[in-house]
Amino acid sequence: MKIYNSYTDSLEEFQSIHPEKVNMYVCGPTVYNYIHIGNARPVVFFDTVRRYFEYKGYTVQFVSNFTDVDDKIIQKAMEDKIPELELSSFFIRAFMQDVEDLNCITDYKKPKVTDYMAPIIEYIDHLIQTGFAYQVDGDVYFRVSKIKDYGVLANRDVDEMIAGSRIEVNDQKENPLDFTLWKKTEDGIKFDAPFSLGRPGWHTECVVMIDDIFGEEIDIHGGGMGLKFPHHENEIAQAEATHHHHVARYWMHNGLLNFKDTKMSKSLGNVIFVKDVNEKMPLRYYLLSTHYRSPLVFTDDVFSMYVKEWEKLESAYRSVFYKLDLADTLNEDIQITDSAVLAEIQNFEEAMDNDFNTANAITALQSVLKIANVNLRKTNNDDLMNQIIVALELMTNVLGLRIDVSRISQEDRAVYQKWLQARTDKDYDLADQYRKELMEKGIL
RNA sequence: GGACCCUUAGCCAAGUGGUAAGGCACGGGACUGCAACUCCCUCAUCGCCGGUUCAAAUCCGACAGGGUCCUCCA
């Protein structure tokens, strides 16, 4: 399979460091608010990446952090007059609820900055000892000039960045590009370190967590395009300083989500929270409808289109399922042998193998729906119908699209028989009554 | 000031040198007791201009429009 590596800006054949195993880390949220649908994009996408690797037979160790120490958290906590940890734990729970509602796998490791304070301090201290960092009046900065590859990930020329800077230079730094490892603070939660009473910078946590949990370079590091610079660049700089590798073999960055014509961001205030979107599966479907590296535009009209497509998927799947269930011929242990269905599974895998092209994978899914609908009214094709169910399940599992169906109860079966009988009797008033009941349950 | 990205039918979206996948909407049929669902058919020469090539949506250049980033902002 091929993955687009942001570090080299090219499509590369994926080769895991350890056979049959994928170690991946995705930058998680700073927990001071609910997440919006733009924040949900990497969450859903990298969950899908994980699912596909598992489908391919890999064991995936998936890690995603929570940044629970940060200026924004401190500020919000002060506004709300509650302790920082109370605020962050509230939004961690809210995040997990959203993640679960989006049908993401939730049993992954979720380290928090507050759990890693000692190793982070130790790590910063080590950088100072080795000359990669320096202290100025209680603050600690990373010495970027020591890293010769700095700027490779973000594809930036260091000299140009300095020349083009329009931001006021912090004259405490040796070099304007140096970034904060530790910040001496007056307000809010503070931690005791040899440098000062303060809090860590944002860029160190991921490196320390990855080192602690994986103990070596990992296969994949993911996150939003917006994190590429400076966050990921700085992670790499630190890893080069201490571990002499680039954190990950493959860096993956998803495109941002725009709301109408600008990006959706908390600071612009044009956000739609995940928790406020009722149609969670259509949301997931929408987020996967475009290749992950392309920008995605959200408007109500576009979203309603995906709500509709989702309903088509759901209704076709249910129709096939209930057809088999009513005939008592449901059999999900069947082998797929139908050439058309097999071809679509192959298309699906080829799409996913090609840098997780979920847009094309969805096309394969839709083709299976077509096969289902075309054959739904035919008889004596239970075998094919069962193969379709298996194929749909395979695809929707990889994409994380959950369709709720359950076996039809005895009572509903009776209603179904009565409906058929009433139609045979041409008693349409009665038939319509039964039909309404069955439709409300989604059986028809 | 600098770097990078995007522009495919009414809408969403694949496609990276060989004469435009798929979905939604529209229109025309079919099925149905009526309806819903579903099915069949129809629906674009790829922002604009110029260049390279036997051949370009796909490569190069200019222009227009949109977007992101440029030192503690996720």
Short mmCIF file of C-alpha atoms (C1' of nucleotides) in Angstrom, two decimals:
data_model
loop_
_atom_site.label_atom_id
_atom_site.label_comp_id
_atom_site.label_asym_id
_atom_site.label_seq_id
_atom_site.Cartn_x
_atom_site.Cartn_y
_atom_site.Cartn_z
CA MET A 1 0.00 0.00 0.00
CA LYS A 2 1.06 3.53 -0.69
CA ILE A 3 1.06 6.44 1.72
CA TYR A 4 1.77 10.07 0.98
CA ASN A 5 4.59 11.04 3.30
CA SER A 6 4.51 14.73 4.21
CA TYR A 7 8.13 14.56 5.24
CA THR A 8 9.34 13.71 1.76
CA ASP A 9 6.32 15.11 -0.06
CA SER A 10 5.93 11.96 -2.04
CA LEU A 11 3.89 8.82 -2.34
CA GLU A 12 5.79 5.95 -0.77
CA GLU A 13 5.25 2.23 -0.43
CA PHE A 14 4.37 1.55 3.17
CA GLN A 15 6.75 -0.69 5.05
CA SER A 16 6.18 -1.15 8.74
CA ILE A 17 9.16 -1.11 11.06
CA HIS A 18 8.05 -4.34 12.71
CA PRO A 19 6.35 -7.07 10.70
CA GLU A 20 2.57 -7.13 10.96
CA LYS A 21 2.59 -4.21 13.38
CA VAL A 22 1.84 -0.51 13.00
CA ASN A 23 2.69 2.04 15.65
CA MET A 24 0.85 5.27 15.15
CA TYR A 25 0.34 8.49 17.02
CA VAL A 26 -2.12 11.26 16.27
CA CYS A 27 -2.06 14.69 17.87
CA GLY A 28 -5.12 15.04 20.05
CA PRO A 29 -7.08 18.06 21.21
CA THR A 30 -6.32 20.81 23.68
CA VAL A 31 -9.25 20.30 25.96
CA TYR A 32 -10.79 23.67 26.72
CA ASN A 33 -13.92 23.40 24.59
CA TYR A 34 -16.07 20.99 22.60
CA ILE A 35 -14.61 19.88 19.28
CA HIS A 36 -16.05 21.18 16.05
CA ILE A 37 -16.55 19.21 12.85
CA GLY A 38 -13.20 20.40 11.49
CA ASN A 39 -11.47 18.95 14.53
CA ALA A 40 -13.40 15.75 13.88
CA ARG A 41 -11.81 15.24 10.50
CA PRO A 42 -8.45 13.89 11.71
CA VAL A 43 -10.21 11.92 14.41
CA VAL A 44 -12.42 10.13 11.91
CA PHE A 45 -9.79 9.83 9.24
CA PHE A 46 -7.05 8.32 11.38
CA ASP A 47 -9.56 6.00 12.96
CA THR A 48 -10.29 4.82 9.43
CA VAL A 49 -6.57 4.38 8.79
CA ARG A 50 -6.35 2.24 11.87
CA ARG A 51 -9.35 0.19 10.81
CA TYR A 52 -7.88 -0.44 7.40
CA PHE A 53 -4.55 -1.56 8.79
CA GLU A 54 -6.38 -3.96 11.06
CA TYR A 55 -8.42 -5.18 8.13
CA LYS A 56 -5.14 -5.88 6.36
CA GLY A 57 -4.02 -7.98 9.27
CA TYR A 58 -1.78 -5.57 11.15
CA THR A 59 -1.82 -5.15 14.88
CA VAL A 60 -2.12 -1.44 15.47
CA GLN A 61 -0.96 0.37 18.55
CA PHE A 62 -2.81 3.65 18.39
CA VAL A 63 -2.03 6.56 20.66
CA SER A 64 -3.53 10.03 20.79
CA ASN A 65 -2.84 12.57 23.50
CA PHE A 66 -4.77 15.17 25.42
CA THR A 67 -3.16 18.54 25.94
CA ASP A 68 -4.54 19.41 29.33
CA VAL A 69 -2.02 22.10 30.25
CA ASP A 70 -2.16 25.18 28.09
CA ASP A 71 -2.73 28.94 28.24
CA LYS A 72 -6.19 28.63 26.78
CA ILE A 73 -7.20 26.14 29.40
CA ILE A 74 -5.84 28.35 32.13
CA GLN A 75 -7.64 31.36 30.73
CA LYS A 76 -10.95 29.53 30.35
CA ALA A 77 -10.67 28.04 33.82
CA MET A 78 -10.12 31.47 35.29
CA GLU A 79 -13.13 32.83 33.42
CA ASP A 80 -15.28 29.98 34.66
CA LYS A 81 -13.72 30.17 38.12
CA ILE A 82 -12.99 26.47 38.28
CA PRO A 83 -9.73 24.54 38.57
CA GLU A 84 -7.97 23.75 35.30
CA LEU A 85 -8.14 20.03 35.88
CA GLU A 86 -11.87 20.15 36.39
CA LEU A 87 -12.27 22.00 33.11
CA SER A 88 -9.98 19.71 31.17
CA SER A 89 -11.47 16.51 32.53
CA PHE A 90 -14.92 17.76 31.59
CA PHE A 91 -13.86 18.35 28.00
CA ILE A 92 -11.98 15.08 27.86
CA ARG A 93 -15.23 13.32 28.65
CA ALA A 94 -17.05 15.46 26.09
CA PHE A 95 -14.43 14.58 23.50
CA MET A 96 -14.72 10.88 24.18
CA GLN A 97 -18.47 11.11 23.82
CA ASP A 98 -18.09 12.72 20.40
CA VAL A 99 -15.51 10.18 19.34
CA GLU A 100 -17.78 7.35 20.36
CA ASP A 101 -20.76 8.92 18.61
CA LEU A 102 -18.69 9.14 15.45
CA ASN A 103 -18.16 5.41 15.79
CA CYS A 104 -14.43 5.61 16.29
CA ILE A 105 -12.61 2.84 18.09
CA THR A 106 -12.06 4.20 21.59
CA ASP A 107 -9.74 1.67 23.15
CA TYR A 108 -6.49 3.39 22.42
CA LYS A 109 -3.91 4.91 24.73
CA LYS A 110 -4.69 8.51 25.71
CA PRO A 111 -1.79 10.09 27.57
CA LYS A 112 -2.26 13.48 29.22
CA VAL A 113 0.33 16.17 29.79
CA THR A 114 -0.39 16.21 33.51
CA ASP A 115 0.54 12.53 33.65
CA TYR A 116 3.83 13.26 31.96
CA MET A 117 5.05 16.31 33.83
CA ALA A 118 8.05 14.62 35.44
CA PRO A 119 9.39 13.06 32.22
CA ILE A 120 8.76 16.29 30.33
CA ILE A 121 10.80 18.27 32.85
CA GLU A 122 13.49 15.64 32.78
CA TYR A 123 13.54 15.75 29.01
CA ILE A 124 13.86 19.53 28.88
CA ASP A 125 16.64 19.32 31.43
CA HIS A 126 18.41 16.84 29.22
CA LEU A 127 18.15 19.21 26.26
CA ILE A 128 19.75 21.91 28.35
CA GLN A 129 22.56 19.57 29.44
CA THR A 130 23.29 18.65 25.84
CA GLY A 131 23.26 22.21 24.60
CA PHE A 132 20.07 21.97 22.58
CA ALA A 133 18.25 24.32 24.90
CA TYR A 134 19.03 27.38 26.97
CA GLN A 135 17.47 29.23 29.87
CA VAL A 136 16.60 32.88 30.01
CA ASP A 137 15.12 34.18 33.21
CA GLY A 138 13.14 31.04 34.00
CA ASP A 139 12.07 30.35 30.43
CA VAL A 140 13.64 27.61 28.38
CA TYR A 141 14.03 27.76 24.63
CA PHE A 142 15.03 25.20 22.07
CA ARG A 143 18.11 26.15 20.07
CA VAL A 144 16.91 25.64 16.50
CA SER A 145 20.25 26.54 14.98
CA LYS A 146 21.61 23.22 16.27
CA ILE A 147 19.31 21.31 13.92
CA LYS A 148 20.52 21.43 10.38
CA ASP A 149 17.38 19.91 8.85
CA TYR A 150 15.04 22.38 10.49
CA GLY A 151 12.27 23.29 8.07
CA VAL A 152 12.33 20.12 6.00
CA LEU A 153 8.88 18.92 6.99
CA ALA A 154 7.20 22.25 6.46
CA ASN A 155 9.30 22.77 3.36
CA ARG A 156 10.59 26.07 4.58
CA ASP A 157 13.74 27.97 4.17
CA VAL A 158 14.88 29.11 7.56
CA ASP A 159 16.53 32.29 6.28
CA GLU A 160 13.42 33.33 4.41
CA MET A 161 11.29 32.80 7.45
CA ILE A 162 13.36 35.19 9.46
CA ALA A 163 13.56 37.69 6.66
CA GLY A 164 9.83 37.54 6.00
CA SER A 165 8.78 37.71 9.59
CA ARG A 166 6.27 40.36 10.43
CA ILE A 167 5.92 39.34 14.02
CA GLU A 168 7.63 41.25 16.73
CA VAL A 169 10.72 39.43 17.82
CA ASN A 170 11.00 38.17 21.32
CA ASP A 171 14.41 39.53 22.21
CA GLN A 172 14.98 36.96 24.92
CA LYS A 173 15.60 34.40 22.22
CA GLU A 174 18.92 33.86 20.57
CA ASN A 175 17.12 33.22 17.33
CA PRO A 176 13.57 34.20 16.42
CA LEU A 177 12.85 30.61 15.38
CA ASP A 178 13.68 29.16 18.79
CA PHE A 179 10.58 27.82 20.46
CA THR A 180 9.50 27.59 24.06
CA LEU A 181 10.12 24.41 25.99
CA TRP A 182 9.27 25.80 29.38
CA LYS A 183 7.51 28.98 30.30
CA LYS A 184 7.71 30.67 33.65
CA THR A 185 4.18 31.63 34.62
CA GLU A 186 2.42 33.79 37.16
CA ASP A 187 -1.21 32.81 36.62
CA GLY A 188 -3.00 29.53 36.76
CA ILE A 189 -1.74 26.06 37.32
CA LYS A 190 2.04 25.87 37.80
CA PHE A 191 4.52 23.08 38.06
CA ASP A 192 7.78 23.04 39.89
CA ALA A 193 10.83 22.58 37.72
CA PRO A 194 14.53 23.32 38.16
CA PHE A 195 14.15 26.16 35.64
CA SER A 196 11.24 27.94 37.31
CA LEU A 197 7.68 27.59 38.48
CA GLY A 198 5.73 27.36 35.27
CA ARG A 199 4.41 25.09 32.57
CA PRO A 200 5.81 23.25 29.58
CA GLY A 201 5.53 24.45 26.01
CA TRP A 202 3.27 22.63 23.67
CA HIS A 203 5.79 20.97 21.42
CA THR A 204 7.53 18.71 23.88
CA GLU A 205 4.71 16.50 25.13
CA CYS A 206 4.27 14.43 21.98
CA VAL A 207 7.96 13.60 21.72
CA VAL A 208 8.16 12.57 25.36
CA MET A 209 4.97 10.50 25.20
CA ILE A 210 6.00 8.74 22.03
CA ASP A 211 9.38 7.95 23.51
CA ASP A 212 7.82 6.61 26.68
CA ILE A 213 5.10 4.54 25.06
CA PHE A 214 6.86 3.25 21.96
CA GLY A 215 10.49 3.70 22.96
CA GLU A 216 11.60 4.20 19.39
CA GLU A 217 10.75 5.75 16.07
CA ILE A 218 7.16 5.00 15.11
CA ASP A 219 5.57 4.17 11.80
CA ILE A 220 3.03 6.93 11.42
CA HIS A 221 2.50 10.32 13.00
CA GLY A 222 -0.71 12.03 12.00
CA GLY A 223 -2.47 15.31 12.48
CA GLY A 224 -4.09 18.25 10.76
CA MET A 225 -2.25 20.23 8.12
CA GLY A 226 -2.27 23.17 10.51
CA LEU A 227 0.04 21.33 12.85
CA LYS A 228 2.75 20.80 10.29
CA PHE A 229 4.38 24.04 11.23
CA PRO A 230 5.57 24.78 13.75
CA HIS A 231 4.32 21.95 15.94
CA HIS A 232 5.48 18.91 14.02
CA GLU A 233 8.59 20.60 12.77
CA ASN A 234 9.49 21.26 16.38
CA GLU A 235 8.75 17.70 17.40
CA ILE A 236 11.18 16.54 14.76
CA ALA A 237 13.82 19.02 15.91
CA GLN A 238 13.60 17.68 19.47
CA ALA A 239 13.67 14.08 18.35
CA GLU A 240 16.70 14.75 16.23
CA ALA A 241 18.40 16.33 19.18
CA THR A 242 17.77 13.37 21.46
CA HIS A 243 16.97 10.27 19.49
CA HIS A 244 18.51 11.02 16.12
CA HIS A 245 15.40 10.15 14.17
CA HIS A 246 12.40 12.04 12.80
CA VAL A 247 9.82 10.74 15.27
CA ALA A 248 8.02 8.82 12.55
CA ARG A 249 8.78 7.15 9.26
CA TYR A 250 5.62 8.48 7.69
CA TRP A 251 4.06 11.83 8.46
CA MET A 252 0.46 12.19 7.43
CA HIS A 253 -1.49 15.45 7.39
CA ASN A 254 -5.14 15.87 6.65
CA GLY A 255 -6.50 18.95 4.88
CA LEU A 256 -8.50 21.49 6.79
CA LEU A 257 -12.22 21.88 6.78
CA ASN A 258 -13.61 25.18 5.62
CA PHE A 259 -16.91 26.62 6.66
CA LYS A 260 -18.23 28.30 3.53
CA ASP A 261 -15.19 30.32 2.50
CA THR A 262 -12.94 30.40 5.51
CA LYS A 263 -11.53 27.86 7.85
CA MET A 264 -13.59 26.74 10.77
CA SER A 265 -11.84 27.75 13.92
CA LYS A 266 -12.69 28.53 17.45
CA SER A 267 -10.98 31.88 17.25
CA LEU A 268 -13.13 32.95 14.30
CA GLY A 269 -16.25 31.78 16.06
CA ASN A 270 -17.75 30.09 12.99
CA VAL A 271 -17.84 26.64 14.48
CA ILE A 272 -20.32 23.80 14.39
CA PHE A 273 -19.77 21.47 17.30
CA VAL A 274 -19.89 17.76 16.71
CA LYS A 275 -22.23 17.37 19.64
CA ASP A 276 -24.75 19.64 17.91
CA VAL A 277 -24.92 17.60 14.74
CA ASN A 278 -27.65 15.02 15.12
CA GLU A 279 -26.73 12.93 12.12
CA LYS A 280 -23.43 11.47 13.27
CA MET A 281 -23.07 8.74 10.66
CA PRO A 282 -23.84 11.09 7.77
CA LEU A 283 -21.19 13.37 9.27
CA ARG A 284 -18.65 10.58 9.19
CA TYR A 285 -19.72 9.69 5.66
CA TYR A 286 -19.28 13.31 4.63
CA LEU A 287 -15.85 13.59 6.24
CA LEU A 288 -14.69 10.54 4.29
CA SER A 289 -16.27 11.57 1.00
CA THR A 290 -13.26 13.61 -0.04
CA HIS A 291 -9.65 12.48 -0.11
CA TYR A 292 -8.10 13.34 3.23
CA ARG A 293 -5.45 15.66 1.87
CA SER A 294 -7.91 17.86 0.02
CA PRO A 295 -9.65 20.73 1.69
CA LEU A 296 -13.25 20.08 2.60
CA VAL A 297 -15.97 22.70 2.47
CA PHE A 298 -18.94 22.53 4.77
CA THR A 299 -22.28 24.06 3.92
CA ASP A 300 -25.77 22.99 4.90
CA ASP A 301 -26.60 22.10 1.31
CA VAL A 302 -23.59 19.84 0.94
CA PHE A 303 -24.25 18.18 4.24
CA SER A 304 -27.88 17.47 3.43
CA MET A 305 -26.68 15.70 0.31
CA TYR A 306 -24.69 13.31 2.44
CA VAL A 307 -27.56 12.81 4.83
CA LYS A 308 -29.51 11.62 1.84
CA GLU A 309 -26.75 9.36 0.58
CA TRP A 310 -26.38 7.90 4.02
CA GLU A 311 -30.09 7.08 4.10
CA LYS A 312 -29.78 5.29 0.79
CA LEU A 313 -26.94 3.21 2.15
CA GLU A 314 -28.80 2.43 5.31
CA SER A 315 -32.05 1.57 3.56
CA ALA A 316 -30.45 -0.69 0.97
CA TYR A 317 -28.51 -2.52 3.63
CA ARG A 318 -31.61 -3.00 5.75
CA SER A 319 -33.68 -4.12 2.80
CA VAL A 320 -31.25 -6.89 1.99
CA PHE A 321 -30.91 -7.86 5.61
CA TYR A 322 -34.63 -8.03 6.23
CA LYS A 323 -35.30 -9.85 3.01
CA LEU A 324 -33.00 -12.61 4.16
CA ASP A 325 -34.22 -12.50 7.71
CA LEU A 326 -37.85 -12.83 6.66
CA ALA A 327 -36.93 -15.81 4.54
CA ASP A 328 -34.86 -17.29 7.37
CA THR A 329 -31.88 -17.53 5.08
CA LEU A 330 -29.50 -15.10 6.73
CA ASN A 331 -26.02 -16.58 6.61
CA GLU A 332 -23.04 -14.37 7.22
CA ASP A 333 -20.48 -17.16 7.11
CA ILE A 334 -20.72 -17.33 3.39
CA GLN A 335 -17.81 -16.96 0.99
CA ILE A 336 -17.97 -14.25 -1.60
CA THR A 337 -17.86 -15.83 -5.04
CA ASP A 338 -19.95 -13.52 -7.20
CA SER A 339 -17.62 -11.88 -9.70
CA ALA A 340 -19.29 -8.48 -9.62
CA VAL A 341 -19.16 -8.33 -5.83
CA LEU A 342 -15.60 -9.58 -5.77
CA ALA A 343 -14.63 -6.90 -8.28
CA GLU A 344 -16.01 -4.20 -6.02
CA ILE A 345 -14.12 -5.52 -3.04
CA GLN A 346 -11.01 -5.38 -5.11
CA ASN A 347 -11.82 -1.81 -6.15
CA PHE A 348 -12.37 -0.96 -2.53
CA GLU A 349 -9.03 -2.34 -1.46
CA GLU A 350 -7.20 -0.73 -4.34
CA ALA A 351 -8.67 2.61 -3.40
CA MET A 352 -7.68 2.24 0.24
CA ASP A 353 -4.26 0.94 -0.74
CA ASN A 354 -3.73 4.09 -2.71
CA ASP A 355 -3.09 6.52 0.12
CA PHE A 356 -6.44 5.84 1.75
CA ASN A 357 -8.57 7.11 -1.09
CA THR A 358 -11.84 6.92 0.80
CA ALA A 359 -13.68 8.79 -1.95
CA ASN A 360 -13.04 5.95 -4.36
CA ALA A 361 -13.63 3.37 -1.66
CA ILE A 362 -17.09 4.88 -1.20
CA THR A 363 -17.67 4.55 -4.93
CA ALA A 364 -17.02 0.83 -4.61
CA LEU A 365 -19.45 0.73 -1.72
CA GLN A 366 -22.07 2.47 -3.83
CA SER A 367 -21.55 -0.04 -6.60
CA VAL A 368 -22.35 -2.84 -4.18
CA LEU A 369 -25.49 -0.95 -3.21
CA LYS A 370 -26.43 -0.87 -6.84
CA ILE A 371 -25.98 -4.60 -7.15
CA ALA A 372 -28.10 -5.00 -4.04
CA ASN A 373 -30.92 -2.81 -5.30
CA VAL A 374 -30.99 -4.37 -8.72
CA ASN A 375 -31.29 -7.84 -7.23
CA LEU A 376 -33.48 -7.04 -4.30
CA ARG A 377 -36.77 -7.78 -6.08
CA LYS A 378 -35.57 -10.93 -7.69
CA THR A 379 -36.21 -14.29 -6.10
CA ASN A 380 -34.10 -17.32 -5.42
CA ASN A 381 -30.94 -15.31 -4.93
CA ASP A 382 -30.38 -15.67 -1.20
CA ASP A 383 -26.84 -16.72 -1.82
CA LEU A 384 -26.02 -13.50 -3.65
CA MET A 385 -27.90 -11.44 -1.07
CA ASN A 386 -25.83 -12.97 1.70
CA GLN A 387 -22.66 -12.22 -0.18
CA ILE A 388 -23.79 -8.63 -0.54
CA ILE A 389 -24.37 -8.37 3.19
CA VAL A 390 -20.88 -9.68 3.85
CA ALA A 391 -19.37 -7.25 1.36
CA LEU A 392 -21.26 -4.30 2.77
CA GLU A 393 -20.25 -5.24 6.25
CA LEU A 394 -16.62 -5.48 5.26
CA MET A 395 -16.66 -2.04 3.68
CA THR A 396 -18.71 -0.25 6.30
CA ASN A 397 -16.53 -1.72 9.03
CA VAL A 398 -13.39 -0.35 7.45
CA LEU A 399 -14.99 3.04 6.95
CA GLY A 400 -16.48 2.95 10.43
CA LEU A 401 -20.01 3.48 9.19
CA ARG A 402 -22.33 1.80 11.63
CA ILE A 403 -25.71 0.64 10.40
CA ASP A 404 -28.06 -0.48 13.12
CA VAL A 405 -30.13 -3.52 12.25
CA SER A 406 -31.45 -6.36 14.27
CA ARG A 407 -33.36 -9.52 13.59
CA ILE A 408 -37.06 -9.15 13.08
CA SER A 409 -39.19 -10.12 16.05
CA GLN A 410 -41.94 -12.73 15.90
CA GLU A 411 -44.57 -10.02 16.32
CA ASP A 412 -43.21 -8.04 13.38
CA ARG A 413 -43.08 -11.14 11.26
CA ALA A 414 -46.75 -11.65 12.00
CA VAL A 415 -47.51 -8.08 10.97
CA TYR A 416 -45.56 -8.63 7.78
CA GLN A 417 -47.62 -11.74 6.96
CA LYS A 418 -50.83 -9.86 7.69
CA TRP A 419 -49.74 -7.07 5.37
CA LEU A 420 -49.13 -9.55 2.56
CA GLN A 421 -52.49 -11.20 3.20
CA ALA A 422 -54.37 -7.90 3.26
CA ARG A 423 -52.86 -6.97 -0.08
CA THR A 424 -53.85 -10.31 -1.53
CA ASP A 425 -57.33 -9.69 -0.22
CA LYS A 426 -57.26 -6.22 -1.75
CA ASP A 427 -58.15 -4.81 1.62
CA TYR A 428 -56.03 -1.72 1.10
CA ASP A 429 -57.13 0.19 4.17
CA LEU A 430 -55.94 -2.62 6.38
CA ALA A 431 -52.82 -3.16 4.27
CA ASP A 432 -51.87 0.50 4.59
CA GLN A 433 -52.23 0.24 8.31
CA TYR A 434 -49.78 -2.67 8.49
CA ARG A 435 -47.50 -1.03 5.99
CA LYS A 436 -47.30 2.11 8.06
CA GLU A 437 -46.34 0.08 11.08
CA LEU A 438 -43.64 -1.83 9.20
CA MET A 439 -42.26 1.30 7.64
CA GLU A 440 -41.98 2.99 10.98
CA LYS A 441 -39.82 0.12 12.14
CA GLY A 442 -37.70 0.38 9.03
CA ILE A 443 -38.59 -3.11 7.88
CA LEU A 444 -40.13 -1.92 4.65
"C1'" G B 1 7.00 40.85 1.83
"C1'" G B 2 7.74 35.33 1.51
"C1'" A B 3 6.18 29.95 1.04
"C1'" C B 4 2.58 26.51 -0.35
"C1'" C B 5 -2.12 24.70 -2.10
"C1'" C B 6 -6.73 24.73 -4.80
"C1'" U B 7 -10.10 25.85 -9.42
"C1'" U B 8 -13.53 19.25 -13.19
"C1'" A B 9 -21.40 19.43 -15.17
"C1'" G B 10 -26.63 23.05 -10.94
"C1'" C B 11 -24.07 20.69 -6.41
"C1'" C B 12 -20.38 16.99 -4.14
"C1'" A B 13 -16.29 14.34 -6.17
"C1'" A B 14 -12.53 10.70 -8.73
"C1'" G B 15 -8.90 11.22 -12.33
"C1'" U B 16 -1.50 13.19 -12.54
"C1'" G B 17 0.14 12.28 -20.86
"C1'" G B 18 -3.76 8.75 -24.70
"C1'" U B 19 -9.68 11.25 -26.38
"C1'" A B 20 -13.79 12.87 -18.74
"C1'" A B 21 -15.43 7.21 -12.59
"C1'" G B 22 -19.24 7.64 -9.07
"C1'" G B 23 -23.02 10.18 -6.16
"C1'" C B 24 -26.91 14.16 -5.34
"C1'" A B 25 -30.39 17.32 -8.00
"C1'" C B 26 -33.11 18.05 -12.84
"C1'" G B 27 -35.75 15.89 -17.10
"C1'" G B 28 -37.93 11.41 -19.62
"C1'" G B 29 -39.57 6.30 -18.89
"C1'" A B 30 -40.63 1.60 -15.79
"C1'" C B 31 -42.44 -0.89 -11.42
"C1'" U B 32 -46.76 -0.11 -7.75
"C1'" G B 33 -53.75 -0.68 -5.59
"C1'" C B 34 -51.85 4.37 -4.38
"C1'" A B 35 -47.20 5.96 -2.22
"C1'" A B 36 -42.32 5.41 -0.65
"C1'" C B 37 -38.16 2.63 -2.01
"C1'" U B 38 -35.96 0.84 -6.42
"C1'" C B 39 -34.66 0.29 -11.68
"C1'" C B 40 -33.63 2.15 -16.89
"C1'" C B 41 -32.32 6.43 -20.04
"C1'" U B 42 -30.57 11.50 -20.45
"C1'" C B 43 -27.11 15.22 -18.41
"C1'" A B 44 -19.58 18.33 -18.63
"C1'" U B 45 -14.09 18.52 -22.65
"C1'" C B 46 -12.00 19.91 -17.17
"C1'" G B 47 -11.11 28.84 -14.38
"C1'" C B 48 -8.77 31.95 -18.57
"C1'" C B 49 -4.61 32.71 -22.16
"C1'" G B 50 -0.23 30.91 -24.34
"C1'" G B 51 3.50 26.94 -24.82
"C1'" U B 52 5.68 21.70 -24.97
"C1'" U B 53 3.92 17.00 -27.31
"C1'" C B 54 1.77 12.63 -32.43
"C1'" A B 55 -1.44 13.21 -28.01
"C1'" A B 56 -2.87 17.39 -21.91
"C1'" A B 57 -7.99 18.05 -17.22
"C1'" U B 58 -3.24 15.80 -16.44
"C1'" C B 59 3.69 18.97 -18.08
"C1'" C B 60 5.62 24.42 -18.43
"C1'" G B 61 4.60 29.88 -18.16
"C1'" A B 62 1.34 34.18 -17.46
"C1'" C B 63 -3.37 35.91 -15.65
"C1'" A B 64 -7.94 35.70 -12.63
"C1'" G B 65 -10.50 33.85 -8.40
"C1'" G B 66 -10.29 31.14 -3.60
"C1'" G B 67 -7.59 29.16 0.59
"C1'" U B 68 -3.61 28.00 4.27
"C1'" C B 69 0.92 29.07 6.64
"C1'" C B 70 5.23 32.48 8.11
"C1'" U B 71 8.32 31.91 15.90
"C1'" C B 72 4.39 29.54 21.90
"C1'" C B 73 -2.35 29.50 17.12
"C1'" A B 74 -5.12 24.54 17.28
#
